[in-house]
CSV table of C-alpha atoms in Angstrom, one decimal:
chain,number,residue,atom,x,y,z
A,1,ASP,CA,130.2,91.3,113.6
A,2,THR,CA,126.4,91.3,113.0
A,3,ALA,CA,125.0,87.8,113.3
A,4,VAL,CA,122.0,88.3,111.0
A,5,SER,CA,122.0,91.3,108.7
A,6,GLN,CA,119.4,92.7,106.3
A,7,THR,CA,119.5,95.2,103.5
A,8,PRO,CA,118.1,97.7,103.1
A,9,LYS,CA,116.9,98.9,106.5
A,10,TYR,CA,114.3,101.1,104.9
A,11,LEU,CA,112.5,100.8,101.6
A,12,VAL,CA,110.1,103.3,100.3
A,13,THR,CA,108.5,102.6,96.9
A,14,GLN,CA,105.5,103.1,94.7
A,15,MET,CA,102.7,100.6,94.2
A,16,GLY,CA,103.3,98.2,91.3
A,17,ASN,CA,107.1,98.2,91.7
A,18,ASP,CA,109.3,95.2,92.3
A,19,LYS,CA,111.7,95.1,95.2
A,20,SER,CA,114.1,92.7,96.9
A,21,ILE,CA,115.3,92.4,100.5
A,22,LYS,CA,118.5,90.5,101.3
A,23,CYS,CA,119.4,88.6,104.4
A,24,GLU,CA,122.7,87.1,105.5
A,25,GLN,CA,123.7,85.2,108.6
A,26,ASN,CA,127.2,84.4,109.7
A,27,LEU,CA,126.3,82.0,112.5
A,28,GLY,CA,126.6,78.8,110.5
A,29,HIS,CA,122.9,78.0,111.0
A,30,ASP,CA,121.0,75.6,108.8
A,31,THR,CA,117.6,77.2,109.0
A,32,MET,CA,116.4,80.7,107.9
A,33,TYR,CA,113.1,82.4,108.0
A,34,TRP,CA,111.1,85.4,106.8
A,35,TYR,CA,108.6,87.0,109.1
A,36,LYS,CA,106.2,89.9,108.4
A,37,GLN,CA,105.3,92.2,111.3
A,38,ASP,CA,102.3,94.5,110.6
A,39,SER,CA,101.4,97.8,112.1
A,40,LYS,CA,99.7,96.0,115.0
A,41,LYS,CA,102.9,94.2,115.8
A,42,PHE,CA,101.6,90.8,114.7
A,43,LEU,CA,104.6,88.7,113.8
A,44,LYS,CA,103.7,86.1,111.2
A,45,ILE,CA,105.9,83.5,109.5
A,46,MET,CA,106.1,83.6,105.8
A,47,PHE,CA,108.8,81.2,104.7
A,48,SER,CA,111.4,79.0,106.1
A,49,TYR,CA,114.4,77.2,104.5
A,50,ASN,CA,116.5,74.4,105.9
A,51,ASN,CA,119.8,73.8,104.1
A,52,LYS,CA,118.4,75.7,101.1
A,53,GLU,CA,115.3,73.6,101.0
A,54,LEU,CA,111.9,75.3,101.4
A,55,ILE,CA,110.2,73.7,104.4
A,56,ILE,CA,107.5,76.3,105.3
A,57,ASN,CA,105.5,78.3,102.8
A,58,GLU,CA,102.6,80.0,104.5
A,59,THR,CA,99.6,81.4,102.7
A,60,VAL,CA,101.5,84.2,101.1
A,61,PRO,CA,100.6,85.8,97.7
A,62,ASN,CA,102.8,84.3,95.0
A,63,ARG,CA,104.0,87.9,94.4
A,64,PHE,CA,106.4,87.0,97.2
A,65,SER,CA,109.3,84.7,96.2
A,66,PRO,CA,112.1,83.7,98.5
A,67,LYS,CA,115.4,82.4,97.2
A,68,SER,CA,118.2,80.8,99.1
A,69,PRO,CA,121.4,80.6,97.1
A,70,ASP,CA,123.2,79.0,100.0
A,71,LYS,CA,122.7,78.3,103.7
A,72,ALA,CA,123.9,81.7,104.7
A,73,HIS,CA,121.6,83.8,102.5
A,74,LEU,CA,117.9,84.1,102.2
A,75,ASN,CA,116.5,86.8,99.9
A,76,LEU,CA,112.9,87.9,99.4
A,77,HIS,CA,111.7,89.3,96.1
A,78,ILE,CA,108.3,91.0,95.9
A,79,ASN,CA,106.6,91.7,92.6
A,80,SER,CA,103.8,94.3,91.9
A,81,LEU,CA,103.9,95.8,95.4
A,82,GLU,CA,100.6,96.7,97.0
A,83,LEU,CA,99.7,99.1,99.8
A,84,GLY,CA,99.0,96.2,102.1
A,85,ASP,CA,102.6,95.0,101.8
A,86,SER,CA,103.7,97.8,104.0
A,87,ALA,CA,105.2,96.3,107.1
A,88,VAL,CA,108.5,95.4,108.8
A,89,TYR,CA,110.0,92.3,107.4
A,90,PHE,CA,112.4,90.3,109.6
A,91,CYS,CA,114.8,87.7,108.6
A,92,ALA,CA,115.8,85.1,111.3
A,93,SER,CA,118.0,82.1,111.6
A,94,SER,CA,118.4,79.1,113.9
A,95,GLN,CA,120.8,76.2,114.2
A,96,ASP,CA,118.2,73.7,113.2
A,97,ARG,CA,114.5,73.6,112.3
A,98,VAL,CA,111.8,74.2,115.0
A,99,GLY,CA,111.0,71.0,116.8
A,100,ASN,CA,114.5,69.6,116.7
A,101,SER,CA,115.7,70.6,120.1
A,102,TYR,CA,116.3,73.9,121.9
A,103,ASN,CA,116.5,76.2,118.9
A,104,GLU,CA,116.5,79.9,119.5
A,105,GLN,CA,115.9,82.1,116.5
A,106,PHE,CA,118.2,85.1,115.9
A,107,PHE,CA,116.4,88.0,114.2
A,108,GLY,CA,117.9,90.5,111.9
A,109,PRO,CA,117.3,94.2,112.4
A,110,GLY,CA,114.3,94.3,110.1
A,111,THR,CA,113.5,96.1,106.8
A,112,ARG,CA,110.7,98.7,107.0
A,113,LEU,CA,108.9,98.6,103.7
A,114,THR,CA,106.5,101.5,102.9
A,115,VAL,CA,104.5,101.3,99.7
A,116,LEU,CA,103.0,104.6,98.5
B,1,GLN,CA,96.3,78.5,115.5
B,2,GLN,CA,97.5,81.6,117.2
B,3,PRO,CA,98.1,81.4,120.9
B,4,VAL,CA,96.3,83.8,123.2
B,5,GLN,CA,98.4,86.1,125.4
B,6,SER,CA,97.1,87.9,128.4
B,7,PRO,CA,97.2,90.6,129.5
B,8,GLN,CA,97.5,92.7,126.3
B,9,ALA,CA,99.3,95.4,128.2
B,10,VAL,CA,100.7,96.0,131.7
B,11,ILE,CA,102.2,99.0,133.4
B,12,LEU,CA,104.5,98.5,136.4
B,13,ARG,CA,106.7,100.5,138.7
B,14,GLU,CA,110.3,99.5,139.0
B,15,GLY,CA,110.6,96.6,141.4
B,16,GLU,CA,107.1,95.2,140.9
B,17,ASP,CA,106.3,91.8,139.5
B,18,ALA,CA,104.3,90.7,136.5
B,19,VAL,CA,103.0,87.5,135.0
B,20,ILE,CA,102.3,87.1,131.3
B,21,ASN,CA,100.2,84.1,130.2
B,22,CYS,CA,100.1,82.2,126.9
B,23,SER,CA,97.5,79.6,126.1
B,24,SER,CA,96.8,77.4,123.1
B,25,SER,CA,93.7,75.5,122.0
B,26,LYS,CA,95.8,72.7,120.7
B,27,ALA,CA,98.5,70.4,122.1
B,28,LEU,CA,101.9,72.0,122.3
B,29,TYR,CA,105.4,70.7,121.7
B,30,SER,CA,107.2,73.7,122.9
B,31,VAL,CA,106.8,77.3,123.9
B,32,HIS,CA,109.3,80.1,123.0
B,33,TRP,CA,109.4,83.5,124.6
B,34,TYR,CA,110.8,86.6,122.9
B,35,ARG,CA,111.1,90.3,123.9
B,36,GLN,CA,111.0,93.1,121.4
B,37,LYS,CA,111.9,96.7,122.3
B,38,HIS,CA,110.5,99.5,120.3
B,39,GLY,CA,112.0,99.8,116.9
B,40,GLU,CA,114.2,96.7,117.4
B,41,ALA,CA,114.2,93.0,116.5
B,42,PRO,CA,112.7,90.4,118.7
B,43,VAL,CA,115.3,88.8,121.1
B,44,PHE,CA,115.2,85.3,122.4
B,45,LEU,CA,114.5,84.8,126.1
B,46,MET,CA,113.9,81.1,126.5
B,47,ILE,CA,112.4,77.9,125.2
B,48,LEU,CA,110.4,75.3,127.2
B,49,LEU,CA,110.1,71.9,125.7
B,50,LYS,CA,108.9,69.5,128.4
B,51,GLY,CA,105.6,69.6,130.2
B,52,GLY,CA,105.9,71.1,133.7
B,53,GLU,CA,109.3,72.5,132.8
B,54,GLN,CA,110.4,75.7,134.4
B,55,LYS,CA,113.4,77.7,133.2
B,56,GLY,CA,114.9,80.9,134.6
B,57,HIS,CA,117.0,83.7,133.3
B,58,GLU,CA,118.1,86.1,136.0
B,59,LYS,CA,114.8,87.5,137.3
B,60,ILE,CA,112.8,86.3,134.4
B,61,SER,CA,111.5,82.7,134.5
B,62,ALA,CA,108.8,80.7,132.8
B,63,SER,CA,106.7,77.6,133.3
B,64,PHE,CA,105.0,75.3,130.8
B,65,ASN,CA,102.0,73.2,131.7
B,66,GLU,CA,101.6,70.8,128.9
B,67,LYS,CA,98.3,69.4,130.1
B,68,LYS,CA,96.7,72.8,130.3
B,69,GLN,CA,98.4,73.8,127.0
B,70,GLN,CA,99.7,77.0,128.5
B,71,SER,CA,102.9,78.8,129.6
B,72,SER,CA,103.5,81.7,131.9
B,73,LEU,CA,106.4,84.2,132.0
B,74,TYR,CA,107.3,85.6,135.4
B,75,LEU,CA,109.1,88.9,135.7
B,76,THR,CA,110.2,89.6,139.3
B,77,ALA,CA,111.6,92.9,140.7
B,78,SER,CA,111.1,94.5,137.3
B,79,GLN,CA,113.8,96.8,135.9
B,80,LEU,CA,113.4,99.7,133.4
B,81,SER,CA,115.2,97.5,130.9
B,82,TYR,CA,112.3,95.0,131.0
B,83,SER,CA,110.1,97.3,129.0
B,84,GLY,CA,109.0,96.0,125.7
B,85,THR,CA,106.6,93.7,123.9
B,86,TYR,CA,106.7,90.1,125.0
B,87,PHE,CA,105.7,87.4,122.5
B,88,CYS,CA,105.1,83.7,123.1
B,89,GLY,CA,105.6,81.4,120.1
B,90,THR,CA,104.1,78.0,120.1
B,91,GLU,CA,104.9,74.9,118.1
B,92,GLY,CA,102.2,72.3,117.5
B,93,ARG,CA,102.8,68.8,118.7
B,94,GLY,CA,104.2,66.1,116.4
B,95,GLY,CA,107.1,68.1,115.1
B,96,SER,CA,105.7,67.9,111.5
B,97,ASN,CA,104.9,71.6,111.5
B,98,TYR,CA,108.2,73.3,111.7
B,99,LYS,CA,107.0,76.8,112.5
B,100,LEU,CA,106.3,79.0,115.4
B,101,THR,CA,103.0,80.7,115.7
B,102,PHE,CA,103.3,83.9,117.7
B,103,GLY,CA,100.7,85.5,120.0
B,104,LYS,CA,99.8,89.1,119.6
B,105,GLY,CA,102.2,90.2,122.2
B,106,THR,CA,102.0,91.8,125.7
B,107,LEU,CA,103.2,95.3,126.0
B,108,LEU,CA,105.1,95.8,129.3
B,109,THR,CA,106.0,99.3,130.5
B,110,VAL,CA,108.1,99.7,133.5
B,111,ASN,CA,108.2,103.2,135.0
B,112,PRO,CA,110.6,104.6,137.6
C-alpha cells in the first residue's frame, strides 16, 4: 500500500484555469504538508496542517488554497493558474509537527503541473 | 533563512568517499537530511537533534555541530545507488517555527 499518494501525477492546463491536487496518507500521521519544487530543484514549504489546523502558511499567492477535510487528506486548489505555477508539487506527512521530536517526513510521488 | 549547502555538485567513482556540508546563519534546533533520485520524491535519511550528535545509517552518517550551526553528511565507500540530490533541512531554534527550510541541494553522481 502506498503511504502517501497524490493525484493526478501529471497535470497540463492552460493559463487562467482552476485545478486541484489531492493527497492522502494512510500512515495515521497528524501533520501534512505541501511543498513546491521548481525547475532548479528548490524545495519550498507552502502549507502545513496539524490535525486539520493550518499551522504554516508561507508567502504564497492567495490563488492557492489548501483544504484538509480530515487528518488523512490535504488537498490543494489553485485558481487562475499562471505560467510561474509550473512546478512539481509534493505532499508529505509526518507523525507530529516539526520540532516535536524525531519526525521524518514521508513524501508523496509528486504532481508535475505544467501551465501553458 | 535558507541553509547553505556545499558543494553544489560532486562526482565520485564507486568506492570513494564524500562529505556534504550544510550551514545556517541562525541557531538550529535540528537538521534533517533527505535524498532525492531523479524523477522521484525526497526520501528521509536521518534527523539530528542534539548539538554534537552523530548518527549513522549503514555507510551514510552525519554530524551536527550546534555551536557552529552546521551539519555534515558523510558517505563512505559510495555505491551507485547513492547517486541523487541530497538536501539538508533546518529548523530554527525555539520550536515556534514548525517548518523545515531546505538548502538548494547537492547533486551527487557515483560512476562505476
